[in-house]
PDB file of C-alpha atoms in Angstrom:
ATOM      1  CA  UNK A  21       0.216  45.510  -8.186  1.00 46.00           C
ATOM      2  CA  UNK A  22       2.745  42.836  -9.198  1.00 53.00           C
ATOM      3  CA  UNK A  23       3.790  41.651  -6.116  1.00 56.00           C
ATOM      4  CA  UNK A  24       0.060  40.870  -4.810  1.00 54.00           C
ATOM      5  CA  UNK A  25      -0.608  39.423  -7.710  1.00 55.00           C
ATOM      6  CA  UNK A  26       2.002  36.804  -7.755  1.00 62.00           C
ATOM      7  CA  UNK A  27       0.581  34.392  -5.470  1.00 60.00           C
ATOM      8  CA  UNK A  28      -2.344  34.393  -7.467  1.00 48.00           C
ATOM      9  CA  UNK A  29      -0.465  33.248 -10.419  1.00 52.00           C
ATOM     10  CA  UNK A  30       1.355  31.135  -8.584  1.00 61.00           C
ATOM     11  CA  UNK A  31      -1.970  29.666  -7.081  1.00 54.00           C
ATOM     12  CA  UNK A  32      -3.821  28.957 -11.100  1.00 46.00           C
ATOM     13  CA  UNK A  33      -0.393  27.360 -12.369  1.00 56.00           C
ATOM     14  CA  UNK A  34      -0.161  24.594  -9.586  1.00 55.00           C
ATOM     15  CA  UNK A  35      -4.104  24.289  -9.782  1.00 51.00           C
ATOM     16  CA  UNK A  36      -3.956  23.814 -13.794  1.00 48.00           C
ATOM     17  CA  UNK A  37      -0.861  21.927 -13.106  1.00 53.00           C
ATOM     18  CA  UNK A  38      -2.773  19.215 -10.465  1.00 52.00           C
ATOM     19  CA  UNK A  39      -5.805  18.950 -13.009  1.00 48.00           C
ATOM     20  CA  UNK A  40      -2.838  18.009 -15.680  1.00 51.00           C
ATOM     21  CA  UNK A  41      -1.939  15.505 -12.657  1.00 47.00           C
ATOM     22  CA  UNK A  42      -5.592  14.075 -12.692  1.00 49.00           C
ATOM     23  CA  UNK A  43      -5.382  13.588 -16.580  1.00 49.00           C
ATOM     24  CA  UNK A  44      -2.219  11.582 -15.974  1.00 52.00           C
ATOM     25  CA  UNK A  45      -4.277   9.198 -13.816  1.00 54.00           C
ATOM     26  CA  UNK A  46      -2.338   5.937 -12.583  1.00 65.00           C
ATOM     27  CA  UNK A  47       1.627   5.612 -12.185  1.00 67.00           C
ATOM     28  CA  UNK A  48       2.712   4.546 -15.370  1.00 60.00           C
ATOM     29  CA  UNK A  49       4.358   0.156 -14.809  1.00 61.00           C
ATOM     30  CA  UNK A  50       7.127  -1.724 -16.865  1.00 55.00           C
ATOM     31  CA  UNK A  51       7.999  -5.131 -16.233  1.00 53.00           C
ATOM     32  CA  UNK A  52       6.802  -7.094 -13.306  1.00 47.00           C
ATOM     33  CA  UNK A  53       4.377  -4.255 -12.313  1.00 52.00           C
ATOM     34  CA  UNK A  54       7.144  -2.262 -11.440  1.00 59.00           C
ATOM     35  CA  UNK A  55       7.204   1.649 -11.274  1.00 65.00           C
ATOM     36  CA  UNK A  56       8.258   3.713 -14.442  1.00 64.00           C
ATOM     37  CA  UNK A  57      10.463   6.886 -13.807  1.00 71.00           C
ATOM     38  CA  UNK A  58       8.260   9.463 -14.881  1.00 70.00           C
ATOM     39  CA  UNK A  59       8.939  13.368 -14.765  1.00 78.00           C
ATOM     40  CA  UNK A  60       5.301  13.840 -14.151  1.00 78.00           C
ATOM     41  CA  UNK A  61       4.895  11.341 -11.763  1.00 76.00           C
ATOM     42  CA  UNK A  62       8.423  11.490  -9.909  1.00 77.00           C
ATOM     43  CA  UNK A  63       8.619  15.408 -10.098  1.00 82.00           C
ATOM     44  CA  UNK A  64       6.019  17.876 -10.989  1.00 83.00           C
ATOM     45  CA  UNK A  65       3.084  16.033  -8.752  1.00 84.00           C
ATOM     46  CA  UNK A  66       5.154  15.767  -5.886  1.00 86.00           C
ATOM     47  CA  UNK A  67       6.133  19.390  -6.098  1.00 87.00           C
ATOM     48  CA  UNK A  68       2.531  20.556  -6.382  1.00 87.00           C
ATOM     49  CA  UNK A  69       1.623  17.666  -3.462  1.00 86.00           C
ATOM     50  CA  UNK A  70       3.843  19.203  -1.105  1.00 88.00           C
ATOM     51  CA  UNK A  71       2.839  22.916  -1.632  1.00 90.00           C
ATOM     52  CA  UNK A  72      -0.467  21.537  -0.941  1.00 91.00           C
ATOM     53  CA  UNK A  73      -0.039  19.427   2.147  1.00 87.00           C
ATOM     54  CA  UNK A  74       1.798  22.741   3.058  1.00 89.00           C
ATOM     55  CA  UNK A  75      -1.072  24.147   2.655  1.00 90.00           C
ATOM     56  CA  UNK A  76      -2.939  21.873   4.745  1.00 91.00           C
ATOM     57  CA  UNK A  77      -1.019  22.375   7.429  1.00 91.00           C
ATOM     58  CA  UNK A  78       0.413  18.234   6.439  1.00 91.00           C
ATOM     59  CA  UNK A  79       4.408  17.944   7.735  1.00 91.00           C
ATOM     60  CA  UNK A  80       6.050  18.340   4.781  1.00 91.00           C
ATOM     61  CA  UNK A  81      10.520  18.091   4.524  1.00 93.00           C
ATOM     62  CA  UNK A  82      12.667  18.961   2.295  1.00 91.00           C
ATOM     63  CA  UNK A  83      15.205  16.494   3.252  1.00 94.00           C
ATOM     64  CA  UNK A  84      16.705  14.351   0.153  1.00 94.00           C
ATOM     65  CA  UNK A  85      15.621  10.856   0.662  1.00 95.00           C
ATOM     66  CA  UNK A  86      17.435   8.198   2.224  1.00 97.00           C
ATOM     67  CA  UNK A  87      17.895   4.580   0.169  1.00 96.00           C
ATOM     68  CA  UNK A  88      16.257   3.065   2.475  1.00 97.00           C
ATOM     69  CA  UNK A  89      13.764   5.553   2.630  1.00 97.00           C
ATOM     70  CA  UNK A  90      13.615   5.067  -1.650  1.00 94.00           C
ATOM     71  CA  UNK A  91      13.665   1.400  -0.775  1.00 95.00           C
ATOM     72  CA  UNK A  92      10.154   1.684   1.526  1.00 96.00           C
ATOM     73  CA  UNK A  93       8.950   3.592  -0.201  1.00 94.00           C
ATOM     74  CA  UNK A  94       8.731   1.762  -3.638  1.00 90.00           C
ATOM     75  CA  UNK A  95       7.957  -1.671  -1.641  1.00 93.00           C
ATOM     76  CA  UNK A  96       5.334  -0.077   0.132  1.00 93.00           C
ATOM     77  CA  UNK A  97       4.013   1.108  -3.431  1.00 88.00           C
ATOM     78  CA  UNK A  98       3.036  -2.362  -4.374  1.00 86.00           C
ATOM     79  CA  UNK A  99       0.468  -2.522  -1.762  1.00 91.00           C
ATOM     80  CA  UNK A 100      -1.295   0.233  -2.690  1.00 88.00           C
ATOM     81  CA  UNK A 101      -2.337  -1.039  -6.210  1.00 82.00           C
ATOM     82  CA  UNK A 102      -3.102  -3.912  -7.889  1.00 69.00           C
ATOM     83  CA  UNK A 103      -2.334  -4.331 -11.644  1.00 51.00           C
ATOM     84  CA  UNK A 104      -4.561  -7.620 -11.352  1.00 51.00           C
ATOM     85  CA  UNK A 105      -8.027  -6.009 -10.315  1.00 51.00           C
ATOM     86  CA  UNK A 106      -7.436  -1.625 -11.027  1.00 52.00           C
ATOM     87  CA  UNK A 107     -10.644  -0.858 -10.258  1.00 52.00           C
ATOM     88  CA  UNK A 108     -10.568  -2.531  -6.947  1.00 48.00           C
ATOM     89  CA  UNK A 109      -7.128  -0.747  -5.484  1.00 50.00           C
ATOM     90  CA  UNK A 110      -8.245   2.668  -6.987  1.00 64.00           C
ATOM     91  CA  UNK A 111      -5.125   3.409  -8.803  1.00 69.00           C
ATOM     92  CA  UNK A 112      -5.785   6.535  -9.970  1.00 73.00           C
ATOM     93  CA  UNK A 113      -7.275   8.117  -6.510  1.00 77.00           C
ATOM     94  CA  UNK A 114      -3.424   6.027  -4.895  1.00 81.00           C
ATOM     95  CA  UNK A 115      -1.043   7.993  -7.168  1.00 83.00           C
ATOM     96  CA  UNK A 116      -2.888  11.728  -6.410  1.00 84.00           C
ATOM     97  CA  UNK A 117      -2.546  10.584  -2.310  1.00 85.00           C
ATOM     98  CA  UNK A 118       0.652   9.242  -3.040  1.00 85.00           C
ATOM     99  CA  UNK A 119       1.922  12.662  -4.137  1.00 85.00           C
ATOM    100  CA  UNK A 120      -0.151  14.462  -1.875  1.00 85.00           C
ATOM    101  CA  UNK A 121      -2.079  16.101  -4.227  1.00 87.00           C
ATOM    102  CA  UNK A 122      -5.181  15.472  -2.095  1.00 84.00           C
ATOM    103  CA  UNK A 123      -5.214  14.354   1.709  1.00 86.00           C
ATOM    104  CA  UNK A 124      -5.296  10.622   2.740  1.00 84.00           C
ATOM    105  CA  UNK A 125      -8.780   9.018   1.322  1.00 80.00           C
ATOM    106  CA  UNK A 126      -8.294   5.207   1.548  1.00 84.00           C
ATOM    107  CA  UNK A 127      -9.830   5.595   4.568  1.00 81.00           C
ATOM    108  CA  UNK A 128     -13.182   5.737   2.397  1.00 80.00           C
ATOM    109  CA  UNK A 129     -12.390   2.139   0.288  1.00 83.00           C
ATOM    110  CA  UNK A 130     -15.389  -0.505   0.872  1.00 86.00           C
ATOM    111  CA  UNK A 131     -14.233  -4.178   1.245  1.00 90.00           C
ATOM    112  CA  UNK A 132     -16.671  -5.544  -1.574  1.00 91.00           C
ATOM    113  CA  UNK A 133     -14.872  -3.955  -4.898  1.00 88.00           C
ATOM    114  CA  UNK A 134     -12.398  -7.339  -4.972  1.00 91.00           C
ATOM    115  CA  UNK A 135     -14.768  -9.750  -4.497  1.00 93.00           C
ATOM    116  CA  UNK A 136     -17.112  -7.969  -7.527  1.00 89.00           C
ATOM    117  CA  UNK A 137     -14.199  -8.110  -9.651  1.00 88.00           C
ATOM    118  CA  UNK A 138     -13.420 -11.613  -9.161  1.00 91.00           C
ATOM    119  CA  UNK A 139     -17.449 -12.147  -9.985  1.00 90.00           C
ATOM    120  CA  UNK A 140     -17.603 -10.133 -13.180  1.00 88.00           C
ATOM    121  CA  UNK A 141     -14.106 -11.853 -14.587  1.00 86.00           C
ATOM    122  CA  UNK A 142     -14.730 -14.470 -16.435  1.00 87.00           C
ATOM    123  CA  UNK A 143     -12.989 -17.914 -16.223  1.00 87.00           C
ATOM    124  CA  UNK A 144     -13.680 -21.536 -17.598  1.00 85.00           C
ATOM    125  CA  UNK A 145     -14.041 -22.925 -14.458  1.00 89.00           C
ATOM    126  CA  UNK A 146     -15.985 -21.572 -11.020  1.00 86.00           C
ATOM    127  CA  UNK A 147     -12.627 -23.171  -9.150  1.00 89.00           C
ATOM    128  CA  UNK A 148     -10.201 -21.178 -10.963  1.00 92.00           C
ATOM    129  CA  UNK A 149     -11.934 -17.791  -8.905  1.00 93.00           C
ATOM    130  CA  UNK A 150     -10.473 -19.692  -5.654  1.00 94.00           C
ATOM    131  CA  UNK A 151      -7.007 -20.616  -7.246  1.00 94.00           C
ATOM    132  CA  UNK A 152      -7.057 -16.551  -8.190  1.00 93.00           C
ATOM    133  CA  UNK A 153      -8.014 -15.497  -4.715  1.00 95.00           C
ATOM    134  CA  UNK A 154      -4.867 -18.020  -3.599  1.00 95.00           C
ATOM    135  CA  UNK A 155      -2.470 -16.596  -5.897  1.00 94.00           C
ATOM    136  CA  UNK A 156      -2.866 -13.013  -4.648  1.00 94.00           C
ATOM    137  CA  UNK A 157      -2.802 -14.115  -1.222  1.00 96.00           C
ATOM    138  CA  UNK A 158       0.484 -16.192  -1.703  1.00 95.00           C
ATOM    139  CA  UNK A 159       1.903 -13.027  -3.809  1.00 93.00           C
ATOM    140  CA  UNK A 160       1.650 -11.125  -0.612  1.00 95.00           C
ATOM    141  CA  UNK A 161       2.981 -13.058   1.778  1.00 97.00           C
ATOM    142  CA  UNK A 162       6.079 -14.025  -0.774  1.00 96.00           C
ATOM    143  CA  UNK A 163       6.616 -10.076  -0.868  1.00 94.00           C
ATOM    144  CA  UNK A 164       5.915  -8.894   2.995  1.00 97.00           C
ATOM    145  CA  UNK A 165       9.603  -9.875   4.598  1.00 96.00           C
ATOM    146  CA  UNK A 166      10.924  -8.179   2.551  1.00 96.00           C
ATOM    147  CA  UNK A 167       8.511  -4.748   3.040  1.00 96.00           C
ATOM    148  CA  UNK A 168       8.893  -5.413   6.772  1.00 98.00           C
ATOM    149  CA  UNK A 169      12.341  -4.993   6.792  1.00 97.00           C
ATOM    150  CA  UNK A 170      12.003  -1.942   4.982  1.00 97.00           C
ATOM    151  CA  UNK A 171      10.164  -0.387   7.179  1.00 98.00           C
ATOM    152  CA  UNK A 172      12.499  -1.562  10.342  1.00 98.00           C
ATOM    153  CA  UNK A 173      15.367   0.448   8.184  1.00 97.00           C
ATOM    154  CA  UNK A 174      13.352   3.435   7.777  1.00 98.00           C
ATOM    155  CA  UNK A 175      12.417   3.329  10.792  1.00 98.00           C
ATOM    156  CA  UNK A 176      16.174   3.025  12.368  1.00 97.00           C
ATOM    157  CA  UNK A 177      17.075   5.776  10.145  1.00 97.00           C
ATOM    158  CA  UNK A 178      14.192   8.426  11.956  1.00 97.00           C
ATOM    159  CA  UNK A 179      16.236   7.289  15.181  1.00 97.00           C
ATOM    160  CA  UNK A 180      19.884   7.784  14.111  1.00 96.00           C
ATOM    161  CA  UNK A 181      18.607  11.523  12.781  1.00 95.00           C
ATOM    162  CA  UNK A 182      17.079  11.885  16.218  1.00 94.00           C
ATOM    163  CA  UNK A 183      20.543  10.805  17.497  1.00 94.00           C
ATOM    164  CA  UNK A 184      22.310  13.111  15.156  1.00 93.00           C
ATOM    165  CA  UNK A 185      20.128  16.613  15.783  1.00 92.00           C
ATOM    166  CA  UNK A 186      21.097  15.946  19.932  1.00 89.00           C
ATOM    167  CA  UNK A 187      24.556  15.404  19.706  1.00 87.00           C
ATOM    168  CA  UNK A 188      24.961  18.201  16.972  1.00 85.00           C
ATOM    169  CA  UNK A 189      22.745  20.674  17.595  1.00 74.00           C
ATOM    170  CA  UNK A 190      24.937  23.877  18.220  1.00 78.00           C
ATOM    171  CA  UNK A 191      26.867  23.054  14.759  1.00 76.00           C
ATOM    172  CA  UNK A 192      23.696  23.181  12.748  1.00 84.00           C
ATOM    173  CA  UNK A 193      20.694  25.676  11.787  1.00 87.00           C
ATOM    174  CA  UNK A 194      17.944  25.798  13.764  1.00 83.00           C
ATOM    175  CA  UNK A 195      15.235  24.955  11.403  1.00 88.00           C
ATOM    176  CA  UNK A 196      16.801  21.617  10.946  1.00 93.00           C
ATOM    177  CA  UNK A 197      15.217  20.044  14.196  1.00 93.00           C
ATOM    178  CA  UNK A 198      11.884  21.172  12.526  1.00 94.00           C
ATOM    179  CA  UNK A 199      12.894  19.012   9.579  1.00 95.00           C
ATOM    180  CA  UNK A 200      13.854  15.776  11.445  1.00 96.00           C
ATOM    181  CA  UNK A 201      10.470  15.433  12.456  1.00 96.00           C
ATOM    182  CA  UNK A 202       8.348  16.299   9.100  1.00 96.00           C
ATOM    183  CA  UNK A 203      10.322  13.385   8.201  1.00 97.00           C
ATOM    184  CA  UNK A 204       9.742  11.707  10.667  1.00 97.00           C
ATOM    185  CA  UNK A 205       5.911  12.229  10.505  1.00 97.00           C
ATOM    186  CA  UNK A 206       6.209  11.830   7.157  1.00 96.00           C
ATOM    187  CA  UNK A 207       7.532   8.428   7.469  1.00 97.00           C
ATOM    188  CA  UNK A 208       5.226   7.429   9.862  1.00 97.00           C
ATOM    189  CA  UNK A 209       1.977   8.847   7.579  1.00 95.00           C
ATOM    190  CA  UNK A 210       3.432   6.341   4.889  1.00 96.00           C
ATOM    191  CA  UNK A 211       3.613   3.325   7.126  1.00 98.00           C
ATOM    192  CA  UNK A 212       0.438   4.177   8.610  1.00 97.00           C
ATOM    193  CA  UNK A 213      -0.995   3.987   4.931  1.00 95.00           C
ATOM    194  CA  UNK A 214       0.752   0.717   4.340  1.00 97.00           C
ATOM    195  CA  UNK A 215      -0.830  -0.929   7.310  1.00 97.00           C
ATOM    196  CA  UNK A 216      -4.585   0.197   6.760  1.00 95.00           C
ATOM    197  CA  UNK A 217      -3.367  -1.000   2.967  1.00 94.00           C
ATOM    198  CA  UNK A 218      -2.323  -4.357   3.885  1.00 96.00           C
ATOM    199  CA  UNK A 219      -6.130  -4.499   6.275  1.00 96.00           C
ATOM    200  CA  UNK A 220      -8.095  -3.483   3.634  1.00 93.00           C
ATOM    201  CA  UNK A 221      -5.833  -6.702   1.793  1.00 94.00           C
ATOM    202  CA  UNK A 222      -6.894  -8.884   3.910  1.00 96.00           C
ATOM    203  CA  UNK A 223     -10.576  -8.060   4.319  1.00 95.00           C
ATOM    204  CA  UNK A 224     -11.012  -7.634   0.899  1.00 94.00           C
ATOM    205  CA  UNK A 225      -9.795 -11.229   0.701  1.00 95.00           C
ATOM    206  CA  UNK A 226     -11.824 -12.487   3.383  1.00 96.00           C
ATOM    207  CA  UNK A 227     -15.133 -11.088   2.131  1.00 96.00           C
ATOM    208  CA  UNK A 228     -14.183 -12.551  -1.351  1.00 95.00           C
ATOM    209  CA  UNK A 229     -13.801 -16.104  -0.038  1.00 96.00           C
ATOM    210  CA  UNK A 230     -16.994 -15.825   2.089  1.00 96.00           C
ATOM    211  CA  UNK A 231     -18.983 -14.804  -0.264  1.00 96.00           C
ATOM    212  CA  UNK A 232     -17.993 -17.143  -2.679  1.00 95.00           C
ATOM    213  CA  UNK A 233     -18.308 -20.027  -0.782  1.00 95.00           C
ATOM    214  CA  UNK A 234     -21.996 -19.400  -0.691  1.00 95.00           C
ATOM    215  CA  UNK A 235     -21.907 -18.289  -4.995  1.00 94.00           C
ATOM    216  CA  UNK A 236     -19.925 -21.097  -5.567  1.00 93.00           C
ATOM    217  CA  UNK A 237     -18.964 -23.597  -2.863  1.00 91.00           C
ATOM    218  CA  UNK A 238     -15.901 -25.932  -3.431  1.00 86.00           C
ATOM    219  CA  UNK A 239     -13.441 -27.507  -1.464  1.00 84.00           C
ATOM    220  CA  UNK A 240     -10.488 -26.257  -3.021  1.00 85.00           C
ATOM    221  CA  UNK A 241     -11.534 -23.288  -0.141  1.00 91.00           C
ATOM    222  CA  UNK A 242      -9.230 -24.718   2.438  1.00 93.00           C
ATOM    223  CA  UNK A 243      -6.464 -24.167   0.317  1.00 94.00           C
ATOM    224  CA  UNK A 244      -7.217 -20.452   0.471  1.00 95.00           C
ATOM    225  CA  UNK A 245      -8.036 -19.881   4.069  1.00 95.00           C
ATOM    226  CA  UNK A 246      -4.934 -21.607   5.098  1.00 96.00           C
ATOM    227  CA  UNK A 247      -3.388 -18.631   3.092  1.00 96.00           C
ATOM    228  CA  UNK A 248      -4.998 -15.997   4.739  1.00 97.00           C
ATOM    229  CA  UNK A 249      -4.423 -17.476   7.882  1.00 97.00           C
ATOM    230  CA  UNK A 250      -0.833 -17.285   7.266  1.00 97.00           C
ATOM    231  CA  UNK A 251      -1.539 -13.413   5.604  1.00 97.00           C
ATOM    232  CA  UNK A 252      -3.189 -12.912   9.209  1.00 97.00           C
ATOM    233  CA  UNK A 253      -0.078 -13.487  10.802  1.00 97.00           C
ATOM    234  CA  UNK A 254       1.760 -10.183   9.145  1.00 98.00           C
ATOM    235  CA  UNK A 255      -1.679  -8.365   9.243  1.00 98.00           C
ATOM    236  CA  UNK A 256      -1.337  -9.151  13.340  1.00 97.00           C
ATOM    237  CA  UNK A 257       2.217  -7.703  13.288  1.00 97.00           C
ATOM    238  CA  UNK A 258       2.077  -4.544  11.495  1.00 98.00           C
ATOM    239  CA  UNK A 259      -1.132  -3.484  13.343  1.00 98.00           C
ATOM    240  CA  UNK A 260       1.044  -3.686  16.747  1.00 96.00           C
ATOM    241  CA  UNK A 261       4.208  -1.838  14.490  1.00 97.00           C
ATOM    242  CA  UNK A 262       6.161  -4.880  14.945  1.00 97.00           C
ATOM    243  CA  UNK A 263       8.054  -4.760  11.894  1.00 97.00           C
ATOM    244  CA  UNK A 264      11.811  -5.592  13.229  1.00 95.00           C
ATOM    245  CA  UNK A 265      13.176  -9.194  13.897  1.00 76.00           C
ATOM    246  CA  UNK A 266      13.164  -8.410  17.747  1.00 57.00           C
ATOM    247  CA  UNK A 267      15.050 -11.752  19.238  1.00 39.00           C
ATOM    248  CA  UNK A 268      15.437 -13.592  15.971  1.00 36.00           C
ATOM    249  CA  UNK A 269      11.982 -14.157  15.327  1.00 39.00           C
ATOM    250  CA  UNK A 270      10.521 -15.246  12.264  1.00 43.00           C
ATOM    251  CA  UNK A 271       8.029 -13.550  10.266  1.00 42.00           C
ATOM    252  CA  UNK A 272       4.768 -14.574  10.351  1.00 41.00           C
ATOM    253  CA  UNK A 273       5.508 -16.759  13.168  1.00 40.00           C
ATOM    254  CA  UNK A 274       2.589 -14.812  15.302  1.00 39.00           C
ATOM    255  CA  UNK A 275      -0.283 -17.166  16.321  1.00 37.00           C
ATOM    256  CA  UNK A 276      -3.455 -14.968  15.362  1.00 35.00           C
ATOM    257  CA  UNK A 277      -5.716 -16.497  12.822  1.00 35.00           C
ATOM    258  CA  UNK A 278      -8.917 -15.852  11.065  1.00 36.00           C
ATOM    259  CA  UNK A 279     -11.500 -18.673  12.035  1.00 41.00           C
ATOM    260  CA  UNK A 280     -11.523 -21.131  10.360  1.00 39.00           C
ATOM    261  CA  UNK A 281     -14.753 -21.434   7.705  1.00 43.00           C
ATOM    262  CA  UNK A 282     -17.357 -24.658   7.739  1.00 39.00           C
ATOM    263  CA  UNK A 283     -15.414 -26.860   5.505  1.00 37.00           C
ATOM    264  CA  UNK A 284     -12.760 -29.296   7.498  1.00 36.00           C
ATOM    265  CA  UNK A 285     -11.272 -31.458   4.669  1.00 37.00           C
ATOM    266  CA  UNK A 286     -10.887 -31.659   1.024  1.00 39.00           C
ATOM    267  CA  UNK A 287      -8.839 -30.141  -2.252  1.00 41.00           C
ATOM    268  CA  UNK A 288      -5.928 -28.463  -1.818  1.00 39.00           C
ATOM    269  CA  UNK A 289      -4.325 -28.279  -5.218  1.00 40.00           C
ATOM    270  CA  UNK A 290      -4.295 -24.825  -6.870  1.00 40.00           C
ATOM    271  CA  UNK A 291      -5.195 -23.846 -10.338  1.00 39.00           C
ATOM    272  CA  UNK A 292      -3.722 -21.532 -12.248  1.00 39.00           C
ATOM    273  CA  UNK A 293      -6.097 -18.713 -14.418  1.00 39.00           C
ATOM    274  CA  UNK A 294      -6.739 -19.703 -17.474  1.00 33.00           C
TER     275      UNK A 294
END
C-alpha cells in the first residue's frame, strides 16, 4: 500500500507547496528594482514549476544554467514587471509563469491597465502624466541593447551545444541530446515571452498616449511619440528575432515607425513626477 500511495503524497506536498507559492505573490526587489535572492522564489517554486510543466508535457532540462543564460534571464525579468504601475504588469500572475507554476497566460493581458493607472495617479499637473509616459519609454530603450545582446549570447550558446552533442555524441549518454533541446525550447519559450512582453510595452504605451491626448491634450505629446517611435524600432527587431549586431549595425537603427499623431509642432521639454 505504500508504494501506491507515494505519488499521492508526493502530489498534496507540491500542491500545498504551490498555494504557499501563491501566498508569496510577487518576486521580492532591493535596490534599483532589482531581484532579491530568495529560497522561495529561486528554489522551491522552480522545483514545483518544473514538475508541473513536466506534467504538462512543457520541455523541461535539468541542465545547470549558463551565465549568459543567468544573464538573459534576469534582463529579460525587467520586462515582465513594472515596479512603477504593479497592477498593470501583473506581478504576481509574472513570478507563478516565471517559475512555471502555471502555463504561459500573458497572452490574456488587455492593453488599457497602463493607461488607467496613469489616470487614477494623481499628479499636480495634467503634463506631468506625459513626462511619466516619456520616462518609461526612455527607461526602455536605455535598457534594450543591452537585453538584445543577451539574448544573441543565449542564443549562440543553444548553437555551440548543438555543435557539441554532433561532434561528441558516442562519448556521452544518450539522454543528453534530449536535454540540448528542452533547453533549447526552453530558451526559446523565454524569448518568446520577452518579445510579446516588450509588444504589450509598446501598445500599452501607445493606447496611453492616445487616449490621453483626447483626456488631456498638450503639446508636450511630441516629445513622447518621438520616443515610441524610437521604442518601435526594437519592437520591429525582436518581432523578426533580430537580436545580433549582424554587419555592425546599430540598434534601433530599423526604419519602422508608429504614425505619427495630429500634432506637428510644439513642447518638447520633459517633466519630471512630482
Amino acid at each position: 500500500m505504500a508504494e501506491p500511495i507515494r505519488p499521492l503524497l508526493r502530489l498534496i506536498s507540491i500542491t500545498a507547496l504551490a498555494a504557499l507559492a501563491v501566498g508569496c505573490v510577487a518576486r521580492p526587489v532591493g535596490d534599483f528594482g532589482r531581484a532579491e535572492p530568495s529560497f522561495t522564489h529561486d528554489v522551491a517554486m522552480p522545483a514545483v514549476g518544473n514538475y508541473l510543466a513536466g506534467k504538462r508535457d512543457e520541455a523541461v532540462s535539468t541542465f545547470n544554467r549558463t551565465d549568459q543564460e543567468e544573464e538573459m534571464h534576469n534582463r529579460i525579468w525587467r520586462f515582465l514587471v513594472a515596479r512603477h504601475a504593479k497592477d498593470w504588469m501583473f506581478d504576481a500572475s509574472v513570478e507563478l509563469q516565471r517559475t512555471r507554476i502555471v502555463a504561459a497566460r500573458d497572452t490574456e493581458f488587455t492593453i488599457e491597465r497602463y493607461y488607467n493607472w496613469l489616470k487614477s495617479t494623481q499628479y499636480q499637473s495634467s503634463r506631468t502624466r506625459y513626462s511619466t509616459v516619456g520616462a518609461h519609454v526612455q527607461s526602455d530603450i536605455d535598457t534594450l541593447p543591452t537585453t538584445f545582446a543577451a539574448i544573441c549570447a543565449v542564443i549562440e550558446i543553444d548553437r555551440q551545444r548543438a555543435v557539441a552533442l554532433a561532434g561528441l555524441r558516442q562519448g556521452i549518454p544518450p539522454d543528453m541530446g534530449g536535454e540540448v533541446a528542452a533547453r533549447r525550447s526552453e530558451n526559446s519559450a523565454s524569448i518568446s515571452w520577452f518579445v510579446r512582453a516588450l509588444n504589450y510595452r509598446f501598445d500599452s504605451y501607445d493606447f496611453a498616449l492616445d487616449n490621453l491626448l483626447v483626456e488631456t491634450p498638450h503639446e508636450q505629446s511630441l516629445a513622447v511619440d518621438d520616443s515610441l517611435r524610437r521604442l518601435s524600432e526594437f519592437v520591429v527587431r525582436a518581432n523578426r528575432g533580430d537580436f545580433c549586431l549582424h554587419g555592425g549595425a546599430r540598434a534601433g537603427s530599423g526604419r519602422v515607425i508608429i504614425p505619427s499623431r495630429y500634432q506637428h509642432s510644439g513642447d518638447t521639454e520633459i517633466v519630471l513626477q512630482k
